[in-house]
mmCIF file of C-alpha atoms and ligand atoms in Angstrom:
data_model
loop_
_atom_site.group_PDB
_atom_site.id
_atom_site.type_symbol
_atom_site.label_atom_id
_atom_site.label_comp_id
_atom_site.label_asym_id
_atom_site.label_seq_id
_atom_site.Cartn_x
_atom_site.Cartn_y
_atom_site.Cartn_z
ATOM 1 C CA MET A 1 -21.736 -16.671 -13.777
ATOM 2 C CA ASP A 2 -18.910 -17.704 -16.476
ATOM 3 C CA VAL A 3 -16.043 -17.046 -14.530
ATOM 4 C CA PRO A 4 -13.100 -18.463 -16.661
ATOM 5 C CA ALA A 5 -14.690 -16.377 -19.529
ATOM 6 C CA LEU A 6 -14.618 -13.387 -17.172
ATOM 7 C CA LEU A 7 -10.885 -14.037 -15.977
ATOM 8 C CA GLY A 8 -9.688 -14.741 -19.796
ATOM 9 C CA VAL A 9 -8.751 -17.891 -19.241
ATOM 10 C CA PRO A 10 -9.401 -20.751 -21.381
ATOM 11 C CA PRO A 11 -11.951 -23.391 -20.042
ATOM 12 C CA ASP A 12 -9.446 -26.145 -19.873
ATOM 13 C CA GLU A 13 -7.028 -24.160 -17.727
ATOM 14 C CA ALA A 14 -9.917 -22.948 -15.388
ATOM 15 C CA ASP A 15 -9.945 -25.713 -13.005
ATOM 16 C CA ALA A 16 -6.082 -25.006 -12.674
ATOM 17 C CA LEU A 17 -6.432 -21.570 -11.859
ATOM 18 C CA LEU A 18 -9.552 -21.795 -9.560
ATOM 19 C CA GLU A 19 -7.727 -24.119 -7.422
ATOM 20 C CA HIS A 20 -5.464 -21.077 -6.138
ATOM 21 C CA PHE A 21 -8.383 -19.165 -5.159
ATOM 22 C CA GLU A 22 -8.448 -19.581 -1.308
ATOM 23 C CA ARG A 23 -11.695 -19.676 0.675
ATOM 24 C CA ASP A 24 -12.653 -16.918 3.110
ATOM 25 C CA THR A 25 -15.528 -15.186 4.633
ATOM 26 C CA PHE A 26 -16.734 -12.033 5.451
ATOM 27 C CA GLN A 27 -19.840 -11.540 7.889
ATOM 28 C CA GLY A 28 -21.242 -15.009 6.879
ATOM 29 C CA THR A 29 -20.399 -14.708 3.211
ATOM 30 C CA THR A 30 -18.220 -17.187 1.874
ATOM 31 C CA TYR A 31 -15.920 -15.770 -1.147
ATOM 32 C CA ARG A 32 -12.882 -16.865 -3.140
ATOM 33 C CA ARG A 33 -9.621 -15.068 -3.668
ATOM 34 C CA LEU A 34 -6.414 -15.058 -5.156
ATOM 35 C CA SER A 35 -3.778 -14.473 -3.336
ATOM 36 C CA ASP A 36 -0.751 -14.565 -5.919
ATOM 37 C CA ALA A 37 -0.703 -13.263 -9.318
ATOM 38 C CA ARG A 38 -1.291 -16.220 -11.857
ATOM 39 C CA ARG A 39 -2.333 -16.811 -15.499
ATOM 40 C CA GLY A 40 -2.531 -13.042 -16.073
ATOM 41 C CA VAL A 41 -4.996 -12.545 -13.286
ATOM 42 C CA GLU A 42 -3.852 -10.081 -10.774
ATOM 43 C CA ARG A 43 -3.374 -11.041 -7.065
ATOM 44 C CA GLY A 44 -6.326 -9.986 -4.870
ATOM 45 C CA THR A 45 -9.101 -10.978 -7.583
ATOM 46 C CA VAL A 46 -11.889 -12.022 -5.739
ATOM 47 C CA ILE A 47 -15.168 -14.185 -6.549
ATOM 48 C CA PHE A 48 -17.694 -12.839 -4.344
ATOM 49 C CA GLU A 49 -21.201 -14.027 -4.771
ATOM 50 C CA ASP A 50 -22.400 -13.621 -7.954
ATOM 51 C CA THR A 51 -19.551 -11.117 -8.995
ATOM 52 C CA ILE A 52 -15.682 -10.935 -9.835
ATOM 53 C CA VAL A 53 -13.584 -8.047 -8.355
ATOM 54 C CA ARG A 54 -10.267 -7.837 -10.186
ATOM 55 C CA GLY A 55 -7.179 -7.300 -8.339
ATOM 56 C CA PHE A 56 -5.372 -3.933 -8.439
ATOM 57 C CA PRO A 57 -2.303 -4.578 -10.880
ATOM 58 C CA SER A 58 1.130 -4.271 -9.831
ATOM 59 C CA ILE A 59 2.571 -0.797 -11.091
ATOM 60 C CA PRO A 60 6.191 -0.850 -12.909
ATOM 61 C CA ARG A 61 8.588 1.323 -11.285
ATOM 62 C CA VAL A 62 11.454 3.153 -13.124
ATOM 63 C CA LEU A 63 15.006 4.041 -11.691
ATOM 64 C CA VAL A 64 15.943 6.509 -13.850
ATOM 65 C CA LEU A 65 13.502 8.761 -15.215
ATOM 66 C CA GLU A 66 15.873 10.532 -18.108
ATOM 67 C CA THR A 67 15.532 7.423 -19.918
ATOM 68 C CA GLY A 68 12.831 5.587 -18.327
ATOM 69 C CA VAL A 69 10.305 7.783 -18.890
ATOM 70 C CA PRO A 70 10.454 8.206 -22.530
ATOM 71 C CA THR A 71 10.982 4.671 -23.364
ATOM 72 C CA PHE A 72 7.790 3.594 -21.352
ATOM 73 C CA PHE A 73 5.521 6.332 -22.345
ATOM 74 C CA SER A 74 4.566 7.143 -26.442
ATOM 75 C CA GLY A 75 1.934 10.089 -25.625
ATOM 76 C CA PRO A 76 1.283 12.471 -22.775
ATOM 77 C CA LEU A 77 1.460 11.797 -18.757
ATOM 78 C CA ALA A 78 -0.307 12.836 -16.046
ATOM 79 C CA VAL A 79 1.632 13.108 -12.797
ATOM 80 C CA GLU A 80 0.140 12.245 -9.716
ATOM 81 C CA GLU A 81 0.951 11.902 -5.970
ATOM 82 C CA LYS A 82 1.610 8.841 -4.726
ATOM 83 C CA PHE A 83 0.482 8.247 -1.273
ATOM 84 C CA ASN A 84 1.956 5.996 1.451
ATOM 85 C CA GLY A 85 -0.763 3.947 3.001
ATOM 86 C CA TYR A 86 -2.605 0.726 1.991
ATOM 87 C CA ASN A 87 -4.622 -0.200 -1.177
ATOM 88 C CA VAL A 88 -8.249 -0.784 -0.734
ATOM 89 C CA ARG A 89 -10.782 -1.544 -3.471
ATOM 90 C CA ILE A 90 -14.299 -0.913 -2.471
ATOM 91 C CA VAL A 91 -17.279 -2.419 -4.609
ATOM 92 C CA ASP A 92 -20.964 -2.989 -3.851
ATOM 93 C CA VAL A 93 -21.522 -6.278 -3.695
ATOM 94 C CA GLY A 94 -25.157 -5.593 -1.842
ATOM 95 C CA ASP A 95 -23.545 -3.374 0.472
ATOM 96 C CA PRO A 96 -20.154 -1.675 -0.220
ATOM 97 C CA VAL A 97 -17.233 -3.651 0.758
ATOM 98 C CA ALA A 98 -13.537 -2.915 0.670
ATOM 99 C CA PHE A 99 -10.812 -5.364 -0.036
ATOM 100 C CA THR A 100 -7.491 -5.093 0.950
ATOM 101 C CA ARG A 101 -4.540 -5.887 -1.829
ATOM 102 C CA GLY A 102 -4.699 -9.512 -1.558
ATOM 103 C CA GLY A 103 -8.448 -9.940 -1.718
ATOM 104 C CA ILE A 104 -8.987 -9.965 2.020
ATOM 105 C CA ALA A 105 -12.611 -8.329 3.014
ATOM 106 C CA CYS A 106 -11.379 -6.172 5.568
ATOM 107 C CA PRO A 107 -13.323 -5.568 8.992
ATOM 108 C CA PHE A 108 -11.418 -2.325 9.466
ATOM 109 C CA SER A 109 -11.452 -0.880 5.988
ATOM 110 C CA THR A 110 -15.473 -1.597 5.313
ATOM 111 C CA PRO A 111 -16.742 0.526 7.653
ATOM 112 C CA LYS A 112 -14.435 3.059 7.055
ATOM 113 C CA ALA A 113 -14.904 3.505 3.884
ATOM 114 C CA ARG A 114 -18.665 3.606 4.682
ATOM 115 C CA ALA A 115 -17.600 6.540 7.232
ATOM 116 C CA LEU A 116 -15.445 8.330 5.284
ATOM 117 C CA LEU A 117 -17.066 8.557 1.815
ATOM 118 C CA ASP A 118 -20.705 8.860 0.503
ATOM 119 C CA LEU A 119 -20.413 5.406 -1.258
ATOM 120 C CA GLU A 120 -24.869 5.379 -1.556
ATOM 121 C CA PRO A 121 -25.180 7.837 -4.683
ATOM 122 C CA PHE A 122 -21.864 6.982 -6.489
ATOM 123 C CA PHE A 123 -22.723 3.029 -6.457
ATOM 124 C CA ALA A 124 -26.294 3.750 -6.896
ATOM 125 C CA ASP A 125 -25.254 5.319 -10.506
ATOM 126 C CA HIS A 126 -22.246 3.331 -11.035
ATOM 127 C CA PRO A 127 -22.918 -0.485 -9.503
ATOM 128 C CA GLU A 128 -20.116 -2.049 -11.549
ATOM 129 C CA LYS A 129 -17.295 0.127 -11.112
ATOM 130 C CA MET A 130 -14.910 0.034 -8.305
ATOM 131 C CA LEU A 131 -12.928 2.572 -6.481
ATOM 132 C CA CYS A 132 -9.281 2.147 -6.186
ATOM 133 C CA ALA A 133 -8.046 3.701 -2.886
ATOM 134 C CA GLU A 134 -5.208 4.515 -0.583
ATOM 135 C CA PHE A 135 -6.002 4.524 2.913
ATOM 136 C CA VAL A 136 -3.535 6.895 4.815
ATOM 137 C CA GLY A 137 -2.904 8.296 8.099
ATOM 138 C CA PRO A 138 -0.935 6.931 11.497
ATOM 139 C CA GLU A 139 -4.246 4.882 12.710
ATOM 140 C CA ASN A 140 -4.750 2.017 10.631
ATOM 141 C CA PRO A 141 -3.735 -1.835 11.267
ATOM 142 C CA TYR A 142 -1.633 -2.269 8.433
ATOM 143 C CA THR A 143 0.646 0.917 7.302
ATOM 144 C CA PRO A 144 1.078 3.497 9.899
ATOM 145 C CA HIS A 145 2.430 6.849 8.164
ATOM 146 C CA GLU A 146 1.844 10.323 9.238
ATOM 147 C CA TYR A 147 0.660 12.867 7.175
ATOM 148 C CA PRO A 148 0.435 16.560 8.391
ATOM 149 C CA ASP A 149 -3.084 17.067 7.582
ATOM 150 C CA ILE A 150 -4.433 13.572 8.691
ATOM 151 C CA ASP A 151 -4.964 13.021 12.545
ATOM 152 C CA THR A 152 -6.255 9.487 12.522
ATOM 153 C CA LEU A 153 -7.241 7.813 8.999
ATOM 154 C CA ASP A 154 -8.375 9.413 5.485
ATOM 155 C CA VAL A 155 -8.217 8.139 2.016
ATOM 156 C CA ARG A 156 -7.600 9.067 -1.578
ATOM 157 C CA VAL A 157 -9.097 7.632 -4.441
ATOM 158 C CA PHE A 158 -6.695 7.316 -7.277
ATOM 159 C CA ASP A 159 -8.621 4.921 -9.584
ATOM 160 C CA VAL A 160 -11.939 4.069 -10.754
ATOM 161 C CA ARG A 161 -12.427 0.795 -12.798
ATOM 162 C CA ASP A 162 -14.745 -1.623 -14.060
ATOM 163 C CA ARG A 163 -14.787 -4.227 -11.120
ATOM 164 C CA GLN A 164 -15.067 -7.502 -13.690
ATOM 165 C CA THR A 165 -12.632 -6.364 -16.475
ATOM 166 C CA GLY A 166 -10.354 -4.235 -14.097
ATOM 167 C CA ARG A 167 -10.553 -1.769 -17.054
ATOM 168 C CA PRO A 168 -9.606 1.654 -15.736
ATOM 169 C CA LEU A 169 -11.121 5.136 -16.368
ATOM 170 C CA PRO A 170 -9.740 7.516 -18.625
ATOM 171 C CA VAL A 171 -7.359 9.983 -16.232
ATOM 172 C CA GLN A 172 -9.527 13.190 -16.930
ATOM 173 C CA GLU A 173 -12.914 11.384 -16.773
ATOM 174 C CA ARG A 174 -11.612 9.626 -13.570
ATOM 175 C CA ARG A 175 -10.782 13.083 -12.021
ATOM 176 C CA ASP A 176 -14.059 14.600 -13.053
ATOM 177 C CA LEU A 177 -16.297 11.659 -11.710
ATOM 178 C CA LEU A 178 -14.819 11.924 -8.333
ATOM 179 C CA ALA A 179 -15.009 15.429 -8.036
ATOM 180 C CA GLU A 180 -19.121 15.088 -8.851
ATOM 181 C CA TYR A 181 -19.141 12.700 -5.695
ATOM 182 C CA ASP A 182 -16.790 15.027 -3.567
ATOM 183 C CA PHE A 183 -14.208 11.845 -3.077
ATOM 184 C CA PRO A 184 -10.747 13.083 -2.056
ATOM 185 C CA GLN A 185 -8.494 12.514 -4.412
ATOM 186 C CA PRO A 186 -4.422 13.158 -5.047
ATOM 187 C CA ASP A 187 -3.067 16.205 -6.461
ATOM 188 C CA ARG A 188 -2.303 16.206 -10.182
ATOM 189 C CA PHE A 189 0.804 17.846 -10.815
ATOM 190 C CA ALA A 190 0.904 18.065 -14.330
ATOM 191 C CA THR A 191 0.200 16.856 -17.869
ATOM 192 C CA LEU A 192 3.512 16.137 -19.496
ATOM 193 C CA GLU A 193 5.199 15.376 -23.044
ATOM 194 C CA PRO A 194 7.301 11.994 -22.857
ATOM 195 C CA GLU A 195 10.196 14.103 -24.202
ATOM 196 C CA SER A 196 10.353 17.061 -21.699
ATOM 197 C CA ALA A 197 8.793 14.869 -18.443
ATOM 198 C CA PRO A 198 12.076 13.813 -16.891
ATOM 199 C CA SER A 199 13.358 17.390 -15.718
ATOM 200 C CA ALA A 200 9.772 18.429 -15.174
ATOM 201 C CA ILE A 201 8.954 14.960 -12.901
ATOM 202 C CA ARG A 202 12.369 15.369 -11.083
ATOM 203 C CA GLU A 203 11.426 19.228 -10.117
ATOM 204 C CA ILE A 204 8.235 17.630 -8.432
ATOM 205 C CA VAL A 205 9.519 14.907 -6.857
ATOM 206 C CA ASP A 206 12.478 16.962 -5.170
ATOM 207 C CA ASP A 207 9.429 19.209 -3.993
ATOM 208 C CA LEU A 208 7.858 15.649 -2.364
ATOM 209 C CA ASP A 209 11.088 14.819 -1.094
ATOM 210 C CA ASP A 210 11.745 17.910 0.663
ATOM 211 C CA ARG A 211 8.107 17.512 2.080
ATOM 212 C CA GLY A 212 8.587 13.976 3.465
ATOM 213 C CA ARG A 213 6.210 12.459 0.858
ATOM 214 C CA GLU A 214 6.540 8.963 -0.961
ATOM 215 C CA GLY A 215 6.522 10.066 -5.119
ATOM 216 C CA VAL A 216 4.572 10.118 -8.094
ATOM 217 C CA VAL A 217 2.294 7.833 -10.285
ATOM 218 C CA MET A 218 2.545 8.859 -13.864
ATOM 219 C CA GLN A 219 0.035 7.172 -15.936
ATOM 220 C CA SER A 220 -1.058 7.608 -19.891
ATOM 221 C CA ALA A 221 -4.292 9.621 -20.785
ATOM 222 C CA ASP A 222 -6.140 6.681 -20.821
ATOM 223 C CA GLY A 223 -5.066 5.527 -17.615
ATOM 224 C CA ARG A 224 -3.862 1.981 -18.676
ATOM 225 C CA ASP A 225 -0.373 2.186 -18.528
ATOM 226 C CA LEU A 226 1.262 3.179 -14.952
ATOM 227 C CA LEU A 227 4.481 3.685 -13.799
ATOM 228 C CA LYS A 228 6.168 4.834 -10.526
ATOM 229 C CA TYR A 229 8.755 6.827 -8.856
ATOM 230 C CA THR A 230 9.740 7.386 -5.361
ATOM 231 C CA THR A 231 11.706 9.779 -3.252
ATOM 232 C CA GLY A 232 14.808 9.449 -1.586
ATOM 233 C CA THR A 233 13.001 10.258 1.822
ATOM 234 C CA GLN A 234 10.462 7.371 1.175
ATOM 235 C CA HIS A 235 13.322 4.772 0.555
ATOM 236 C CA ALA A 236 15.086 5.954 3.833
ATOM 237 C CA ASP A 237 11.733 5.502 5.638
ATOM 238 C CA ASP A 238 11.408 1.849 4.104
ATOM 239 C CA LEU A 239 14.758 1.310 5.275
ATOM 240 C CA ALA A 240 14.628 2.573 8.925
ATOM 241 C CA PHE A 241 11.506 0.431 8.891
ATOM 242 C CA ALA A 242 13.090 -2.769 7.681
ATOM 243 C CA PHE A 243 15.770 -2.189 9.839
ATOM 244 C CA SER A 244 13.771 -1.863 13.096
ATOM 245 C CA LEU A 245 13.100 -5.126 12.258
ATOM 246 C CA PRO A 246 16.314 -6.675 10.613
ATOM 247 C CA PHE A 247 15.226 -10.548 10.562
ATOM 248 C CA ASP A 248 11.606 -10.110 9.530
ATOM 249 C CA TYR A 249 11.961 -7.772 7.129
ATOM 250 C CA GLY A 250 13.073 -9.575 3.938
ATOM 251 C CA ARG A 251 16.264 -8.992 2.361
ATOM 252 C CA ASP A 252 14.561 -8.486 -1.083
ATOM 253 C CA PHE A 253 12.844 -5.521 0.535
ATOM 254 C CA SER A 254 15.896 -3.762 1.983
ATOM 255 C CA PHE A 255 18.124 -4.420 -1.341
ATOM 256 C CA SER A 256 15.418 -2.998 -3.519
ATOM 257 C CA ARG A 257 15.300 0.177 -1.651
ATOM 258 C CA LEU A 258 18.940 0.465 -1.520
ATOM 259 C CA ILE A 259 19.092 0.220 -5.664
ATOM 260 C CA ARG A 260 16.190 2.664 -5.992
ATOM 261 C CA GLU A 261 18.627 5.129 -3.730
ATOM 262 C CA GLY A 262 21.953 4.038 -6.024
ATOM 263 C CA PHE A 263 20.157 5.024 -9.060
ATOM 264 C CA GLN A 264 18.649 7.949 -8.130
ATOM 265 C CA ALA A 265 21.822 9.543 -6.762
ATOM 266 C CA VAL A 266 23.747 9.221 -9.963
ATOM 267 C CA GLU A 267 21.255 10.857 -11.740
ATOM 268 C CA TRP A 268 20.297 13.518 -9.028
ATOM 269 C CA ASP A 269 23.455 14.082 -6.971
ATOM 270 C CA GLU A 270 25.654 16.463 -9.174
ATOM 271 C CA SER A 271 27.942 17.716 -6.428
ATOM 272 C CA ALA A 272 29.702 15.821 -3.811
ATOM 273 C CA ALA A 273 27.741 17.625 -1.246
ATOM 274 C CA ASP A 274 24.481 16.104 -2.545
ATOM 275 C CA LEU A 275 25.709 12.393 -2.533
ATOM 276 C CA GLU A 276 27.617 12.872 1.019
ATOM 277 C CA GLU A 277 24.080 14.208 2.614
ATOM 278 C CA ARG A 278 22.370 11.060 0.948
ATOM 279 C CA ALA A 279 25.066 8.515 1.941
ATOM 280 C CA HIS A 280 24.842 10.142 5.560
ATOM 281 C CA ARG A 281 20.736 9.622 5.249
ATOM 282 C CA LEU A 282 21.136 6.191 4.203
ATOM 283 C CA GLY A 283 23.511 5.166 6.828
ATOM 284 C CA GLU A 284 21.558 6.705 9.482
ATOM 285 C CA ALA A 285 18.435 4.915 8.220
ATOM 286 C CA LEU A 286 20.037 1.540 8.287
ATOM 287 C CA LEU A 287 22.077 1.720 11.877
ATOM 288 C CA TYR A 288 19.776 3.709 14.243
ATOM 289 C CA PRO A 289 16.837 1.591 14.120
ATOM 290 C CA MET A 290 18.756 -1.555 14.199
ATOM 291 C CA VAL A 291 20.576 -0.204 17.207
ATOM 292 C CA LYS A 292 17.487 1.141 18.726
ATOM 293 C CA THR A 293 15.972 -2.499 18.298
ATOM 294 C CA ILE A 294 18.780 -4.416 19.499
ATOM 295 C CA ARG A 295 19.030 -2.298 22.611
ATOM 296 C CA GLU A 296 15.186 -3.210 23.144
ATOM 297 C CA VAL A 297 15.791 -6.857 23.147
ATOM 298 C CA GLU A 298 18.583 -6.528 25.444
ATOM 299 C CA ALA A 299 16.375 -4.918 27.781
ATOM 300 C CA ARG A 300 13.489 -7.370 27.429
ATOM 301 C CA GLU A 301 11.232 -5.107 25.754
ATOM 302 C CA LEU A 302 8.553 -5.532 23.183
ATOM 303 C CA VAL A 303 9.444 -5.657 19.787
ATOM 304 C CA GLY A 304 7.446 -5.501 16.979
ATOM 305 C CA GLU A 305 5.465 -3.331 14.459
ATOM 306 C CA ARG A 306 3.033 -0.943 16.654
ATOM 307 C CA HIS A 307 -0.144 0.110 15.411
ATOM 308 C CA THR A 308 -2.947 2.164 16.626
ATOM 309 C CA ILE A 309 -6.405 1.728 15.635
ATOM 310 C CA ARG A 310 -9.660 3.559 16.513
ATOM 311 C CA GLY A 311 -13.555 2.751 16.027
ATOM 312 C CA SER A 312 -16.693 1.374 17.291
ATOM 313 C CA ALA A 313 -16.328 -1.047 19.901
ATOM 314 C CA GLU A 314 -17.032 -3.575 17.184
ATOM 315 C CA THR A 315 -15.213 -2.405 14.354
ATOM 316 C CA VAL A 316 -12.014 -2.490 16.654
ATOM 317 C CA GLU A 317 -13.060 -5.762 18.178
ATOM 318 C CA ALA A 318 -13.589 -7.741 14.542
ATOM 319 C CA THR A 319 -10.065 -5.764 13.639
ATOM 320 C CA LEU A 320 -8.036 -7.239 16.004
ATOM 321 C CA ASP A 321 -9.928 -10.734 15.666
ATOM 322 C CA HIS A 322 -9.264 -10.676 12.317
ATOM 323 C CA ILE A 323 -5.370 -9.670 12.603
ATOM 324 C CA ARG A 324 -5.238 -12.849 15.156
ATOM 325 C CA ALA A 325 -7.138 -15.131 12.718
ATOM 326 C CA GLN A 326 -3.849 -14.358 10.442
ATOM 327 C CA GLY A 327 -1.458 -16.130 13.002
ATOM 328 C CA ILE A 328 -0.235 -12.418 13.981
ATOM 329 C CA ARG A 329 0.324 -12.618 17.571
ATOM 330 C CA LEU A 330 -0.902 -9.007 19.130
ATOM 331 C CA GLU A 331 -0.017 -7.551 22.537
ATOM 332 C CA ILE A 332 -2.606 -4.745 23.366
ATOM 333 C CA GLU A 333 -0.137 -1.301 24.806
ATOM 334 C CA ALA A 334 -2.880 0.482 25.790
ATOM 335 C CA ASP A 335 -6.888 0.424 25.078
ATOM 336 C CA ARG A 336 -9.493 3.299 26.173
ATOM 337 C CA THR A 337 -12.251 4.811 25.020
ATOM 338 C CA VAL A 338 -12.775 8.202 23.505
ATOM 339 C CA ASP A 339 -15.856 10.043 22.430
ATOM 340 C CA ASP A 340 -17.222 6.932 22.109
ATOM 341 C CA GLN A 341 -14.535 5.211 20.188
ATOM 342 C CA ARG A 342 -12.399 2.634 21.340
ATOM 343 C CA VAL A 343 -8.838 3.673 20.934
ATOM 344 C CA VAL A 344 -6.413 0.470 20.839
ATOM 345 C CA GLU A 345 -2.634 0.506 20.663
ATOM 346 C CA PHE A 346 -1.009 -2.996 19.773
ATOM 347 C CA VAL A 347 2.097 -4.366 18.598
ATOM 348 C CA LYS A 348 2.043 -7.263 16.128
ATOM 349 C CA VAL A 349 5.141 -9.448 17.832
ATOM 350 C CA THR A 350 8.177 -10.083 15.643
ATOM 351 C CA ASP A 351 9.411 -13.188 16.849
ATOM 352 C CA LYS A 352 12.223 -13.840 14.770
ATOM 353 C CA THR A 353 13.790 -10.093 14.942
ATOM 354 C CA ARG A 354 13.506 -11.206 19.075
ATOM 355 C CA ASP A 355 14.678 -14.574 19.060
ATOM 356 C CA SER A 356 17.748 -13.828 16.446
ATOM 357 C CA ILE A 357 18.646 -10.589 18.392
ATOM 358 C CA GLU A 358 18.937 -12.805 21.919
ATOM 359 C CA TYR A 359 20.462 -15.578 20.013
ATOM 360 C CA TYR A 360 23.349 -13.096 19.139
ATOM 361 C CA LEU A 361 23.208 -11.188 22.194
ATOM 362 C CA GLU A 362 23.943 -14.698 24.165
ATOM 363 C CA GLY A 363 27.086 -15.072 21.991
ATOM 364 C CA GLY A 364 25.512 -17.094 18.944
ATOM 365 C CA THR A 365 27.563 -17.603 16.129
ATOM 366 C CA ILE A 366 26.668 -17.458 12.420
ATOM 367 C CA ASP A 367 28.258 -19.168 9.512
ATOM 368 C CA GLU A 368 28.885 -16.914 7.063
HETATM 369 P P1 LIG B 401 3.267 -3.998 -6.236
HETATM 370 O O1 LIG B 401 4.546 -3.863 -6.234
HETATM 371 O O2 LIG B 401 2.315 -5.068 -6.297
HETATM 372 O O3 LIG B 401 2.447 -2.828 -7.063
HETATM 373 P P2 LIG B 401 3.195 -2.265 -3.350
HETATM 374 O O4 LIG B 401 2.314 -2.148 -2.617
HETATM 375 O O5 LIG B 401 4.466 -2.477 -3.465
HETATM 376 O O6 LIG B 401 2.863 -3.495 -4.565
HETATM 377 P P3 LIG B 401 3.568 0.225 -4.179
HETATM 378 O O7 LIG B 401 5.579 0.328 -4.208
HETATM 379 O O8 LIG B 401 3.226 1.296 -2.497
HETATM 380 O O9 LIG B 401 3.498 -0.900 -4.348
HETATM 381 O O10 LIG B 401 3.351 1.062 -5.231
HETATM 382 C C1 LIG B 401 1.761 0.551 -5.849
HETATM 383 C C2 LIG B 401 0.703 1.139 -5.042
HETATM 384 O O11 LIG B 401 0.761 2.538 -4.746
HETATM 385 C C3 LIG B 401 -0.732 0.877 -5.490
HETATM 386 O O12 LIG B 401 -1.206 -0.183 -5.455
HETATM 387 C C4 LIG B 401 -1.527 1.711 -4.761
HETATM 388 O O13 LIG B 401 -2.193 1.326 -3.735
HETATM 389 C C5 LIG B 401 -0.419 2.853 -4.307
HETATM 390 N N1 LIG B 401 -0.651 4.582 -4.523
HETATM 391 C C6 LIG B 401 -1.039 5.416 -3.932
HETATM 392 N N2 LIG B 401 -1.257 6.634 -4.556
HETATM 393 C C7 LIG B 401 -1.374 6.262 -5.601
HETATM 394 C C8 LIG B 401 -1.540 6.843 -6.869
HETATM 395 N N3 LIG B 401 -2.159 8.187 -6.858
HETATM 396 N N4 LIG B 401 -1.684 6.143 -7.933
HETATM 397 C C9 LIG B 401 -1.592 4.845 -8.211
HETATM 398 N N5 LIG B 401 -1.339 4.271 -7.139
HETATM 399 C C10 LIG B 401 -1.149 4.874 -5.606
HETATM 400 MG MG1 LIG B 402 2.386 1.113 -1.046
#
């Protein structure tokens, strides 16, 4: 396998790039993964035995629909629902393996992918493809988010790409292919012309906002140009999460959400009442979770990210080991067996938030 050629880097730059790949193992197999985008190669790109699996590209975001959409697209664009979960790429490397965004072969997502999707017929016909999917629902170790129709964990396949080149299928072809194999996929709301798209997208996003959903991904018919836009509800949810762990969730994370809200308010809030409502929502998202956490630390309760996972004893054990191996400290809050499945509730302990809050509660000072 000519790795540099496959990655599209000149031979004399190959070593410098390959140096950045970290070694990891999955069920006895050693593989290499790139944890940050470099030289045009996407974060999460994996070299697994005799194949390359390209990372999923970062999708640019537009802040002002009215000007941004016609600037970005020169032809018709499909508008699909963006789901709030975590990104997984499923490829067949002998058996199907699910890689998370950073290129980790995931001991939780792999058995789940095999159980949720009938992968065998698909990979028998399309061994060279990768399924790009969002894992969604409240029971997972990364991004728990409630959806009314999802009790534990489900999947939405939003893209199909060639695993070695990363090239996507055109939108319609992809949708037909996924339907053929009965893979759940996000709704497509519309296909629009760039000039008239902004007002139509605004209506779609308004409705998603009312339903507490995340937003939309727009894409050119050939599937190659992607653009995202999110709801105010999502910005508030993100901020509420960040401010529930104020010293762990970065300032960049919070700042970017505030800016999104600012531009959306200018584009959308025609009345003073709309703006006031948004201001309230934003303030509540910042303050209530922070106050709750400070009180919890004051009461010596455990603070951190709460997750629940459900699966076979083996999957659950492997998942917990995997998280601990990443240097994250876990506290198990509940552990039971329901219908042969082990269900574990745990907290990823966030020491920084607890330590900082304790320091200030005890009268610590800050230089600013
Ligand atoms: P990055 O900024 O690197 O893209 P991120 O995780 O912060 O990373 P998000 O803001 O969540 O990115 O938006 C991009 C992600 O949205 C994709 O990587 C994918 O996991 C997810 N996603 C959910 N639904 C869709 C969809 N319908 N089409 C494309 N991506 C989707
Ligand atoms: Mg996301």
